[in-house]
XYZ file of C-alpha atoms in Angstrom:
610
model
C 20.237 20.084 -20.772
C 16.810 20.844 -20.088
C 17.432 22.658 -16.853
C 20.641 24.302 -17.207
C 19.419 27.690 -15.522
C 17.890 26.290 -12.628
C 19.771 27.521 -9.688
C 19.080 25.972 -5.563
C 17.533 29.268 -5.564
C 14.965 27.863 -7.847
C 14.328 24.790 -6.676
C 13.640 26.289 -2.931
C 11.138 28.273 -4.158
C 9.800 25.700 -6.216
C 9.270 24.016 -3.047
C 7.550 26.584 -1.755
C 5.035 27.092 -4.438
C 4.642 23.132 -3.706
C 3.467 23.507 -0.233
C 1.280 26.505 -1.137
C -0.405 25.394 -4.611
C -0.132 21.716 -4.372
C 0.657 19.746 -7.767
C 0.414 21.633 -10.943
C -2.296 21.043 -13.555
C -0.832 17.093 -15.368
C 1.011 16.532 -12.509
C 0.999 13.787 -9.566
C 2.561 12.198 -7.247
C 5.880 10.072 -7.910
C 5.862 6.199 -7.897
C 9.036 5.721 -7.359
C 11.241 8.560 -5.877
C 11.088 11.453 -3.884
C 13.040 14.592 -3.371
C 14.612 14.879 0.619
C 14.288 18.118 2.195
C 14.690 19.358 5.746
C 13.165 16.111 6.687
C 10.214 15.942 4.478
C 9.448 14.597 0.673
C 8.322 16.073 -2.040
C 7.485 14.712 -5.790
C 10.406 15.460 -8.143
C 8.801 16.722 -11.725
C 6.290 18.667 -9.652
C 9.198 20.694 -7.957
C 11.564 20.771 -11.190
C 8.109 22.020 -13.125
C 7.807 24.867 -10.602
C 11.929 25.782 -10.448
C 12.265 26.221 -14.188
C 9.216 28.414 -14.218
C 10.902 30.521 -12.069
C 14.210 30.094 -13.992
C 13.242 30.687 -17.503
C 9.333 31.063 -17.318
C 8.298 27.962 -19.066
C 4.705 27.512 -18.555
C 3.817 24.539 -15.709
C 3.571 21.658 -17.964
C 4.765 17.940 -18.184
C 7.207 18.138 -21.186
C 9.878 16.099 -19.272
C 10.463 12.577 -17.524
C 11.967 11.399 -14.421
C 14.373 9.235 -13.861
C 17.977 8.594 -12.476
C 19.100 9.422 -15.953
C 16.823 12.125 -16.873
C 17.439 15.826 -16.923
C 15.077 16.885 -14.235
C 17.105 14.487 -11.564
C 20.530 15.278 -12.716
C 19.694 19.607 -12.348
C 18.107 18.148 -8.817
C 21.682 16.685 -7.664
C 23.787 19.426 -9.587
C 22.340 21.794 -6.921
C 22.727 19.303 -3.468
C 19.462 18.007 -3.497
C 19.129 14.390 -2.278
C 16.633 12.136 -4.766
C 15.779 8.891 -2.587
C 13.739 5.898 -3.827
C 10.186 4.929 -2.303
C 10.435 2.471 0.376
C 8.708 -0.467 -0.452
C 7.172 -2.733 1.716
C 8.699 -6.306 2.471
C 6.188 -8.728 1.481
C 7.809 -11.460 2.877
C 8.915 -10.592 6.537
C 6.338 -12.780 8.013
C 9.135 -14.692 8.239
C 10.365 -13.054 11.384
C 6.778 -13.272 12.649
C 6.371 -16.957 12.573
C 9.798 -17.262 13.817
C 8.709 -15.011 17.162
C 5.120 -16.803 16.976
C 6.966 -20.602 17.167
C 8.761 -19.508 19.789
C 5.406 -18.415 21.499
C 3.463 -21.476 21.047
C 6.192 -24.064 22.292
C 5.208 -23.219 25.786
C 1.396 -23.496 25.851
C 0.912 -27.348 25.490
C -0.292 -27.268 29.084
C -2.713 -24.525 27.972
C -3.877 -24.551 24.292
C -7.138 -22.693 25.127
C -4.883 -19.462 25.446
C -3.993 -20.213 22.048
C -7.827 -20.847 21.407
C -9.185 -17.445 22.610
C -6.377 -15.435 21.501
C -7.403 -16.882 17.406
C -10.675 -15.829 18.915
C -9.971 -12.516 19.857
C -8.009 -11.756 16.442
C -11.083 -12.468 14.660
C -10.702 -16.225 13.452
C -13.852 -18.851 13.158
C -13.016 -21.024 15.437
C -14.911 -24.539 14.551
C -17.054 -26.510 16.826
C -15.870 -29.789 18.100
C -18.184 -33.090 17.907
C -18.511 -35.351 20.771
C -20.673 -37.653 18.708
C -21.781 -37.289 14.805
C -23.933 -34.308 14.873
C -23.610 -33.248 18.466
C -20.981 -30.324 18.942
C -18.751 -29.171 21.629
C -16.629 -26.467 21.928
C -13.277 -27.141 20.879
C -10.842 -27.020 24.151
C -7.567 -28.587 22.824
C -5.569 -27.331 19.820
C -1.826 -28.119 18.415
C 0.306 -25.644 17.302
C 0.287 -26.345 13.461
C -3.790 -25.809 13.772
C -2.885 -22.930 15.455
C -1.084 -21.381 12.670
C -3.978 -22.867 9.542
C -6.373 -21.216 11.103
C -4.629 -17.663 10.565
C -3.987 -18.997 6.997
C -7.785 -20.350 5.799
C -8.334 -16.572 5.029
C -7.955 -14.640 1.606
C -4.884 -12.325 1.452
C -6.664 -9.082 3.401
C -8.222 -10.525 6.214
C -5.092 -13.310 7.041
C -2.770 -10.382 6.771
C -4.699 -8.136 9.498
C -5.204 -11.172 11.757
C -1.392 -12.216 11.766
C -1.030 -8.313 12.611
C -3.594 -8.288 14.867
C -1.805 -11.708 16.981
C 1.833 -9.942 16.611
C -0.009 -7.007 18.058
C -1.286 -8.469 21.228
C 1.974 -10.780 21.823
C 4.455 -7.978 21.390
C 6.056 -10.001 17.860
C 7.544 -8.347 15.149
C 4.526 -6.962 12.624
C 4.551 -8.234 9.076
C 3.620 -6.019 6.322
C 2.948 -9.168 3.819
C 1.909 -12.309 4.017
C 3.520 -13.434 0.096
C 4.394 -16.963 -0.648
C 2.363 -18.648 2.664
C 0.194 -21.187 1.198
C -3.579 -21.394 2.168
C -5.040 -23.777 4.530
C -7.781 -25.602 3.417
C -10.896 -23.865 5.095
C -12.682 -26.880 5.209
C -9.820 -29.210 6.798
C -7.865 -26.824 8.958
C -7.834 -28.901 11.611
C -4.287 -31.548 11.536
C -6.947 -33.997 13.925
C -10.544 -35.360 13.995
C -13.255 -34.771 15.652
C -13.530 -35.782 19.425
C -15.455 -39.208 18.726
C -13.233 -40.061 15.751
C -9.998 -39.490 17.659
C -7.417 -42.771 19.144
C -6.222 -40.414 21.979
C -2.587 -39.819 20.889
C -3.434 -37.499 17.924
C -2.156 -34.173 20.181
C 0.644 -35.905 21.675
C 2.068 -36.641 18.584
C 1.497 -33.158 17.106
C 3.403 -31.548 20.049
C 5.978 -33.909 19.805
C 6.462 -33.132 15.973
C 5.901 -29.141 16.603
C 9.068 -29.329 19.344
C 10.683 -31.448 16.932
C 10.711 -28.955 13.857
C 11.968 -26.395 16.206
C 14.845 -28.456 17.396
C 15.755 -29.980 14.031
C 15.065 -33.823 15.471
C 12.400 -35.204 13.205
C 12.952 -38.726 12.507
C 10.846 -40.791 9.747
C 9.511 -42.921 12.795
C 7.650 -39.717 13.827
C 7.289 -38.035 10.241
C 4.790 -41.350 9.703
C 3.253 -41.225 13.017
C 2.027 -37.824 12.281
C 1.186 -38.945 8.301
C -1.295 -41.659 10.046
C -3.419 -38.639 12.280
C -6.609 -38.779 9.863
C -6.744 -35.082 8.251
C -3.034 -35.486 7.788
C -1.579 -35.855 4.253
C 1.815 -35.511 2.588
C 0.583 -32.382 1.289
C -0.875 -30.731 4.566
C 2.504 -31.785 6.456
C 5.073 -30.316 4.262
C 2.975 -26.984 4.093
C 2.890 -26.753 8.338
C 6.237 -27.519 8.441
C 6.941 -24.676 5.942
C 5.031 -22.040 7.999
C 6.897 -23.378 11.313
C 10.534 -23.425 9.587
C 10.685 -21.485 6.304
C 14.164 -21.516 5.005
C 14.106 -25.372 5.920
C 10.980 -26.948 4.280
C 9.536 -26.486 1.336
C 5.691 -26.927 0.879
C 4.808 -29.606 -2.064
C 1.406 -29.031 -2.793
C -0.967 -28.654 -5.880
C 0.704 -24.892 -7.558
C 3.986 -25.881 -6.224
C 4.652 -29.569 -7.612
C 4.831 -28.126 -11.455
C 7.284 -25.810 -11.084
C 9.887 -27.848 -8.829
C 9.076 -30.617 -11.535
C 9.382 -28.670 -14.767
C 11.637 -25.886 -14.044
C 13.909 -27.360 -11.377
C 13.918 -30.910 -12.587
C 13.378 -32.365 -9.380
C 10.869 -35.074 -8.494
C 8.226 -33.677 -5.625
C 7.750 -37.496 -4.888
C 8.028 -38.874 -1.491
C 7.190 -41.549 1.009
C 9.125 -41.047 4.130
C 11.081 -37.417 5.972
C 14.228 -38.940 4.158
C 13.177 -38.562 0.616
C 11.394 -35.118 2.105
C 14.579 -33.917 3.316
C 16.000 -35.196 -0.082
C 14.191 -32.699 -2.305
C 14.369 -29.652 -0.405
C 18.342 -30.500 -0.694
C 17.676 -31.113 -4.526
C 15.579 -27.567 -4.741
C 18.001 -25.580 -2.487
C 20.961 -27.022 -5.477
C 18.964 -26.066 -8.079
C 17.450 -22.725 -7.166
C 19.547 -20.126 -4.551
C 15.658 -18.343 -4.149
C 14.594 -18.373 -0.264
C 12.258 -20.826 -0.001
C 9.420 -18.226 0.572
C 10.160 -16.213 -2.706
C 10.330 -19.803 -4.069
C 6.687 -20.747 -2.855
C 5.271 -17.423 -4.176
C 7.340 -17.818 -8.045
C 5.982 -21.652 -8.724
C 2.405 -20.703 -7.446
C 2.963 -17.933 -10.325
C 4.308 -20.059 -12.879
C 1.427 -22.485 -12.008
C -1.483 -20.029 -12.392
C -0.182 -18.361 -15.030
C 0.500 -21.611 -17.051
C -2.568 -23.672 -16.230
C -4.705 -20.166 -17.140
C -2.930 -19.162 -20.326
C -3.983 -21.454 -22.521
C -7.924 -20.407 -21.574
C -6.877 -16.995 -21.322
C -5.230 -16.955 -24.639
C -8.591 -17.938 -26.270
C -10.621 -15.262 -24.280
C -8.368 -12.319 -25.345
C -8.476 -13.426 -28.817
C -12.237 -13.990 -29.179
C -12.637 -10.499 -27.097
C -9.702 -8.431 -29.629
C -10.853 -10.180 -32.319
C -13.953 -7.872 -32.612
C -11.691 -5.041 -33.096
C -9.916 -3.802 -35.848
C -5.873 -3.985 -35.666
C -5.856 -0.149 -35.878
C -7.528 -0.014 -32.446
C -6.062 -2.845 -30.543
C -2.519 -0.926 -31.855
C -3.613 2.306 -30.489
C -4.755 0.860 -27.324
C -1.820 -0.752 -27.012
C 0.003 2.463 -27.838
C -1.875 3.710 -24.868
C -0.207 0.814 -22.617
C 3.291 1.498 -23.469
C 2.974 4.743 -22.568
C 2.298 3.951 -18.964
C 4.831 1.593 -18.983
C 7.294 4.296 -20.285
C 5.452 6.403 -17.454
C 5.505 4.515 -14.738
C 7.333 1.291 -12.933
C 4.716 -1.284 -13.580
C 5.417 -4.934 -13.637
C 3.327 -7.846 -14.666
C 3.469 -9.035 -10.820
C 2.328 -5.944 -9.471
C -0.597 -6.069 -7.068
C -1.678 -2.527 -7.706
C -2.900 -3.133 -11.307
C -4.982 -5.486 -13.412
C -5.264 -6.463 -16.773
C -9.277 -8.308 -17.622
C -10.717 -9.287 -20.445
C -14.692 -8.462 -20.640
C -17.481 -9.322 -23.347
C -17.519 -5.724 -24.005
C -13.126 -5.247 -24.728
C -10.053 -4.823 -22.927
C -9.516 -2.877 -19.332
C -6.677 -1.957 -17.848
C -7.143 -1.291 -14.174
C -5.057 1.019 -11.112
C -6.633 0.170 -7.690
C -10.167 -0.553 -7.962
C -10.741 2.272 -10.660
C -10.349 1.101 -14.714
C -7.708 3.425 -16.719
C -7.693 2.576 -19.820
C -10.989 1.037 -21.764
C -10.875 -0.389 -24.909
C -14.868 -0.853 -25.291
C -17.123 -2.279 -28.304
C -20.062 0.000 -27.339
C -18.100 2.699 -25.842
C -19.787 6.255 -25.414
C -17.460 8.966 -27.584
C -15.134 6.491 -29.097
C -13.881 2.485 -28.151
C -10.524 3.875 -26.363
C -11.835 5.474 -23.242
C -8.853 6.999 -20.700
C -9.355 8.028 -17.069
C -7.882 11.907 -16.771
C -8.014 14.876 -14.692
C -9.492 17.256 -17.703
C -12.003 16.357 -19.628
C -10.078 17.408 -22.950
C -12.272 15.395 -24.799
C -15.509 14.107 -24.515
C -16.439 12.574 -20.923
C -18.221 9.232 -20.804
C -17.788 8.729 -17.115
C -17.316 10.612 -13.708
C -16.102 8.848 -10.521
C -17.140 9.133 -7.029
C -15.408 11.020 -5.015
C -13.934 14.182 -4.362
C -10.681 13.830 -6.854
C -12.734 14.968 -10.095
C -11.377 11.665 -11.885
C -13.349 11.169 -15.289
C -12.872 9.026 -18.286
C -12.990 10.317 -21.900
C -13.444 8.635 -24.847
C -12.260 8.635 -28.401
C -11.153 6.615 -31.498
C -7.813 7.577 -31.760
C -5.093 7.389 -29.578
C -3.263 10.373 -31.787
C -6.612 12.470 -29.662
C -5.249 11.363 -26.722
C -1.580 11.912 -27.089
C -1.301 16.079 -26.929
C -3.148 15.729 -23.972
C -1.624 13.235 -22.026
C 0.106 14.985 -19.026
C -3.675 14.933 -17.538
C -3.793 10.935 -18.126
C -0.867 10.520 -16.472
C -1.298 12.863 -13.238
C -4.227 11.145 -13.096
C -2.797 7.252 -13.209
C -0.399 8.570 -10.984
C -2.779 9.419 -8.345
C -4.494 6.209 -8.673
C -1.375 3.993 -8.305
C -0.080 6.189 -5.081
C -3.033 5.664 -3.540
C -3.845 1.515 -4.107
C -2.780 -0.557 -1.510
C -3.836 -3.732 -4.285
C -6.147 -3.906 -7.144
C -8.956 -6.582 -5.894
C -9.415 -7.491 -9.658
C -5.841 -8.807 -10.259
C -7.563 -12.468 -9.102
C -9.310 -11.977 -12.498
C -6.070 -10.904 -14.229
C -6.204 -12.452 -18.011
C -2.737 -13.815 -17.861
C -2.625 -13.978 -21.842
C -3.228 -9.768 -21.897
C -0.803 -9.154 -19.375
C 1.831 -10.585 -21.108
C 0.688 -9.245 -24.348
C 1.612 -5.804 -22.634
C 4.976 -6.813 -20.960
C 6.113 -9.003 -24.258
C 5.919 -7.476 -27.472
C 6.929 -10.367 -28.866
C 4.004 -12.375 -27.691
C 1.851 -9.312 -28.562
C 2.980 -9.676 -32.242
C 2.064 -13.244 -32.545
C -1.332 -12.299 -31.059
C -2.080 -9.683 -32.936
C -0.772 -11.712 -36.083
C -3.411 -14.433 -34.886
C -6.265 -12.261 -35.103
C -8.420 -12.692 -38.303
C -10.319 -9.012 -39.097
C -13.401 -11.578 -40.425
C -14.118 -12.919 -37.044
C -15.090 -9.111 -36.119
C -17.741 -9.248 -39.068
C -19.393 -12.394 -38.395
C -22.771 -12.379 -39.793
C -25.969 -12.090 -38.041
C -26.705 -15.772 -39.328
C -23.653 -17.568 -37.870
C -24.341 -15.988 -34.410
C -27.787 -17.227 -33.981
C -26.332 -20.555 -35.070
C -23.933 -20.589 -32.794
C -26.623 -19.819 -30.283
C -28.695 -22.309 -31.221
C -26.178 -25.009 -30.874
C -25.614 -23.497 -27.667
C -25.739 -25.917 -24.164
C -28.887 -24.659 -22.827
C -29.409 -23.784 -18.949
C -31.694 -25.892 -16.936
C -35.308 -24.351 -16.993
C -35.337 -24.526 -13.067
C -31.906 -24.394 -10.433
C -31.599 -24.520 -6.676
C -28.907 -23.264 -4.712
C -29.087 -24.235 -0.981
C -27.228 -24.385 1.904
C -26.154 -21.897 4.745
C -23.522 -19.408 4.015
C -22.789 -21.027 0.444
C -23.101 -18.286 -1.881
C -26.546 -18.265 -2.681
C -27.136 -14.852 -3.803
C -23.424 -14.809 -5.221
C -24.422 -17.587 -7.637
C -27.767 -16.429 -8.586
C -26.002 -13.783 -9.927
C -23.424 -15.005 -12.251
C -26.012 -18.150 -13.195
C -28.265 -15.029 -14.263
C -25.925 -13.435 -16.104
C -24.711 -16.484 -17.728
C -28.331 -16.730 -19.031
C -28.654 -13.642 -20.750
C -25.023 -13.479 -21.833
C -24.970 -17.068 -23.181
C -21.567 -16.970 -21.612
C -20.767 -19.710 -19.462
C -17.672 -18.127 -18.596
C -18.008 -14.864 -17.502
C -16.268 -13.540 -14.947
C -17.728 -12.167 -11.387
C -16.967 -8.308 -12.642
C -18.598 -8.844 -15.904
C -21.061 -10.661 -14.737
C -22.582 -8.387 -11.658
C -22.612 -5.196 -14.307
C -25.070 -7.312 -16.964
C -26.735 -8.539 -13.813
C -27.615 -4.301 -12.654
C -28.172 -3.655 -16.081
C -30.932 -5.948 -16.946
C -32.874 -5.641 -13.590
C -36.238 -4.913 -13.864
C -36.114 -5.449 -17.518
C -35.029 -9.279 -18.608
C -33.727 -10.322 -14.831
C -36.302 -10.086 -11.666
C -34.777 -10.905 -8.323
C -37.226 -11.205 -6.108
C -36.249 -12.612 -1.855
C -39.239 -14.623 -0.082
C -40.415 -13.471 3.358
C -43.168 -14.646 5.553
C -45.421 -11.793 4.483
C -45.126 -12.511 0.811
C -48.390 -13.650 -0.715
C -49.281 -14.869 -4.300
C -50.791 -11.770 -4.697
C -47.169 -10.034 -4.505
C -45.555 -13.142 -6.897
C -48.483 -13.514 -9.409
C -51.266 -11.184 -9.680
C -53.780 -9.426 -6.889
C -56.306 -6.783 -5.854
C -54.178 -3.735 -4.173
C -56.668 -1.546 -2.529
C -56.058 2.572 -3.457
C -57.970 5.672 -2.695
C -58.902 8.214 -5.339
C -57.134 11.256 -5.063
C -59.992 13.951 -5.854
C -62.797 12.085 -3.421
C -60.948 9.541 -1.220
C -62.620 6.879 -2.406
C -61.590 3.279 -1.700
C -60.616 0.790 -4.799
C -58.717 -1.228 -5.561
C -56.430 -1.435 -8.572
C -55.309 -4.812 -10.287
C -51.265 -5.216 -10.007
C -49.295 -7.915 -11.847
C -46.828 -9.520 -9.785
C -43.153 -10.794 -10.356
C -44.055 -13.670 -12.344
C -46.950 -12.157 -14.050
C -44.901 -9.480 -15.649
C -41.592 -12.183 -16.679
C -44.613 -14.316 -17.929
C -46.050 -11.140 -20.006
C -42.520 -10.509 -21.130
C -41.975 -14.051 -22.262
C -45.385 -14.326 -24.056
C -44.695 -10.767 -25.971
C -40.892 -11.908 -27.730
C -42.712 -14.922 -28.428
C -45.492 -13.501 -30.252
C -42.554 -11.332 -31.724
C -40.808 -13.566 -32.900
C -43.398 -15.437 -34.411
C -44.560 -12.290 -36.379
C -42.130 -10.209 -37.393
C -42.610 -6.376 -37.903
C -43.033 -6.147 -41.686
C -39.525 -3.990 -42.804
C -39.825 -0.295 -42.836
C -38.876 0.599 -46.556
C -38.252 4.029 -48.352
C -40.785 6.277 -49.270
C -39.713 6.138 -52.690
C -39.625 2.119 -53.255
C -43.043 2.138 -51.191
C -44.514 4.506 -53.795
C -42.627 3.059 -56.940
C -44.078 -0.256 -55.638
C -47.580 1.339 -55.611
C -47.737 3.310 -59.029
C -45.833 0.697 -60.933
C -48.827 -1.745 -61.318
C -51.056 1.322 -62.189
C -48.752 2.256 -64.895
C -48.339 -0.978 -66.221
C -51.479 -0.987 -66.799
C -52.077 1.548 -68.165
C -50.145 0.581 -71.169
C -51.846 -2.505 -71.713
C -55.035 -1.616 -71.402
């Protein structure tokens, strides 16, 4: 064994260095297990590192692995150490927080604006009724299912803090996920019409169902009552019924309906609470997954299997411009983390995207592993602690994170304790990765399945990489073309957001790309073949075509006043100079020598016949 002469002695003093030095250089913290002292944890390589110095003077370096099975954990128990895994955080016990919530909102039907201010409060929109078509109200009666939606119209972050922030002020339990709850609709939250569109029994019936759910009494007489509220649907009732009674009801909606269809074999047709109740009998016989777990695996099985297929085609027209030498070392690269650490292709922490430029591999918001078409140093670029080879980018911060670049993963390997601290650091620190929503499903399971990596590697044709300068400016050619002129309008739509990507799409002649990809072409080519100009009451033509600016001469103060081209002027310039470009080609530059055999040739030539 590895650590034979490492004594308690040893590992108390490797402790101690700990505390006073920190990690040692190509170290960082664990993922997934700590060593328990005197009330306190500590990373276990970074302590065994330290104890065997001290035992046997090996120099501080990562030459070892972790693990229940590994050398370092076994000397760590030998000598009455206790090893104890991270505690992870339970995703799914909301559950107990919508159970406390129900219970909180069966008692306010007499007072539904409490419920009002208090989404109010916790940082919720709240819409504005409408006591005739155009003329709004505020809204002073609200059901309990609305109640809930409106918690749920949010993305992941900002639906998780506002469920905290309502368990905070009520006293309820206080979830640390909010996995598997479908999303409401932001644009129909509401389970009722507006004020001038309503019969008058639309909240009467709502209460009646809410009380109902909680009692187990729905009958179909009611279930269709509540189907006939305009803004209800089949769709919208099963998923309120979910969040109010989790274990019981399962929510049939648009990613759900595949899975319970393909993978369970069970119909997610219905027409009345008996055929309801029918296939959440059918999925609990089929499946013995809590229906939460349940609604977060077939939203997973739906993404993933509607986006493969597209996904599939990205990462091969993207690795296709790479040789299979480099897509095998960067894949070398992959399994190494994987051998490092405890990823999984689920895990929120990490990304895998595809971009015009290669393959990234991302921990928390910061890319780890590049493989880039135009990368500086070398295509495989690596995030470290040390620049041991050349760096081609520094991160903000204080951490002294950089990434280095070569062509080789056989560079990278002597030298990969510092990747690895470094990853390390990255993935104890992430909360999520918010680029896992543009995850390419196709290269994450490329990395988890080596079978599926074989058949996509097998699929890639080396020509494809070499494609001639002629075929691409067919292809663009043939190209869709953008319109000439595009408005985006509206309040709050995305304006800016979309003039963005649209841009990018432009120059890229990618109607695809993603957001990411998109926003770095968009910074790179402003001021250059992008202008983004915003429109204020002071802006004159003179500012968007061409006008007089006055100026004073510097040596005798002198007024002038200086021609400057505007916006358009200079696109317009722009435009008119590749066209003139293009139209007249530089003449080739050729060799001296050619240029000069070219010249005397003729002279020669003649010579000899005259």
């Amino acid at each position: 064994m590895l650590f034979d002469q490492v004594t308690a002695q040893h590992i108390l003093q490797g402790i101690k260095d700990f505390k006073e030095k920190g990690y040692p250089d190509g170290f960082g913290p664990s993922s997934t297990y700590d060593v328990h002292h005197e009330g306190k944890l500590y990373p276990p390589k970074a302590i065994m590192a330290y104890a065997n110095y001290h035992a046997t003077g090996r120099a501080l370096e990562n030459y070892f692995k972790g693990g229940p099975n590994e050398d370092c954990f076994k000397a760590l128990k030998r000598n009455g150490f206790e090893i104890v895994a991270k505690q992870k955080k339970d995703l799914y016990n909301w559950t107990q927080t919508h159970l406390e919530l129900a219970s909180y909102s069966k008692d306010k039907r007499s007072n539904t604006s409490e419920l009002i201010e208090l989404l109010k409060e916790s940082g919720v929109n709240v819409m504005q009724d409408q006591s005739q078509p155009e003329i709004s109200i505020p809204l002073e009666e609200m059901d309990p299912f609305t109640f809930i939606c409106h918690i749920y119209k949010y993305g992941e972050k900002k639906r998780l803090d506002i469920i905290q922030k309502i368990a905070k002020k009520l006293g309820l339990f206080i979830p640390d996920g909010e996995r598997g709850i479908p999303s409401a609709n932001a644009q129909k939250v509401w389970m009722f019409p507006y004020q001038h569109e309503r019969v008058g029994n639309e909240f009467d019936i709502l209460w009646e169902l809410f009380e109902a759910t909680i009692n187990d009494t729905i009958t179909d007489d009611l279930f269709q009552r509540a189907l006939n509220i305009r803004n209800v649907g089949k769709t919208k009732l099963t998923e309120v019924l979910f969040y109010v009674l989790r274990f019981d009801y399962f929510p049939l909606n648009g990613p759900s309906r595949p899975f319970i269809k393909e993978e369970l074999s069970v119909s997610p047709d219905f027409n009345s609470y008996e055929e309801y109740i029918a296939i959440n009998k059918a999925i609990k016989s089929k499946s013995d997954i809590p229906f939460p777990q349940l609604s977060y695996k077939s939203w997973n099985y739906t993404i993933n299997r509607s986006d493969i297929s597209k996904d599939e085609q990205d990462l091969l027209k993207i690795a296709a411009k790479f040789s299979k030498n480099e897509l095998t070392d960067y894949f070398y690269g992959l399994d190494q983390f994987l051998t490092d650490f405890d990823f999984s292709i689920d895990d929120e922490k990490i990304a895998f995207n595809v971009r015009p430029e290669g393959l990234r591999f991302i921990v928390g918001q910061r890319a780890v592993l590049d493989l880039d078409l135009h990368g500086d140093n070398g295509k495989i670029q690596v995030i470290s602690d040390k620049d041991f080879l050349p760096i081609t980018h520094k991160y903000k911060g204080n951490d002294g994170a950089i990434m280095v670049g070569s062509n080789s993963y056989d560079d990278l390997k002597p030298h990969w304790e510092h990747v690895s601290s470094q990853v390390g650091k990255e993935y104890t620190s992430a909360i999520k990765s918010s680029y896992k929503r543009f995850q390419n499903h196709a290269f994450a399971k490329a990395v988890f399945d080596k079978e599926y990596r074989k058949q996509i590697l097998n699929r890639i044709d080396d020509s494809i990489a070499r494609e001639s300068d002629s075929n691409y400016n067919k292809t663009l050619t043939t190209m869709t073309k953008s319109p000439l002129n595009q408005i985006f309008y509206g309040r709050g739509t995305g304006k800016t957001y979309h003039t963005i990507l649209e841009a990018a799409k432009i120059i890229t002649h990618n109607e695809s790309i993603e957001v990411i990809d998109g926003t770095e072409v968009f910074n790179r080519e402003l001021g250059k073949r992008i202008e983004f100009i915003t429109f204020h009451q002071n802006y004159s033509y003179e500012d968007f075509i061409q006008g007089l600016r006055p100026d004073t001469e510097l040596n005798t103060g002198e007024l002038t006043f200086q021609k400057k081209n505007g916006v358009f002027k200079r696109i317009a310039d722009k435009a008119l100079k590749n066209l003139q470009d293009s139209e007249n080609p530089a003449a080739a530059k050729k060799e001296f020598e050619a240029v000069f055999s070219e010249f005397i040739k003729p002279l020669v030539e003649g010579e000899r016949r005259y």
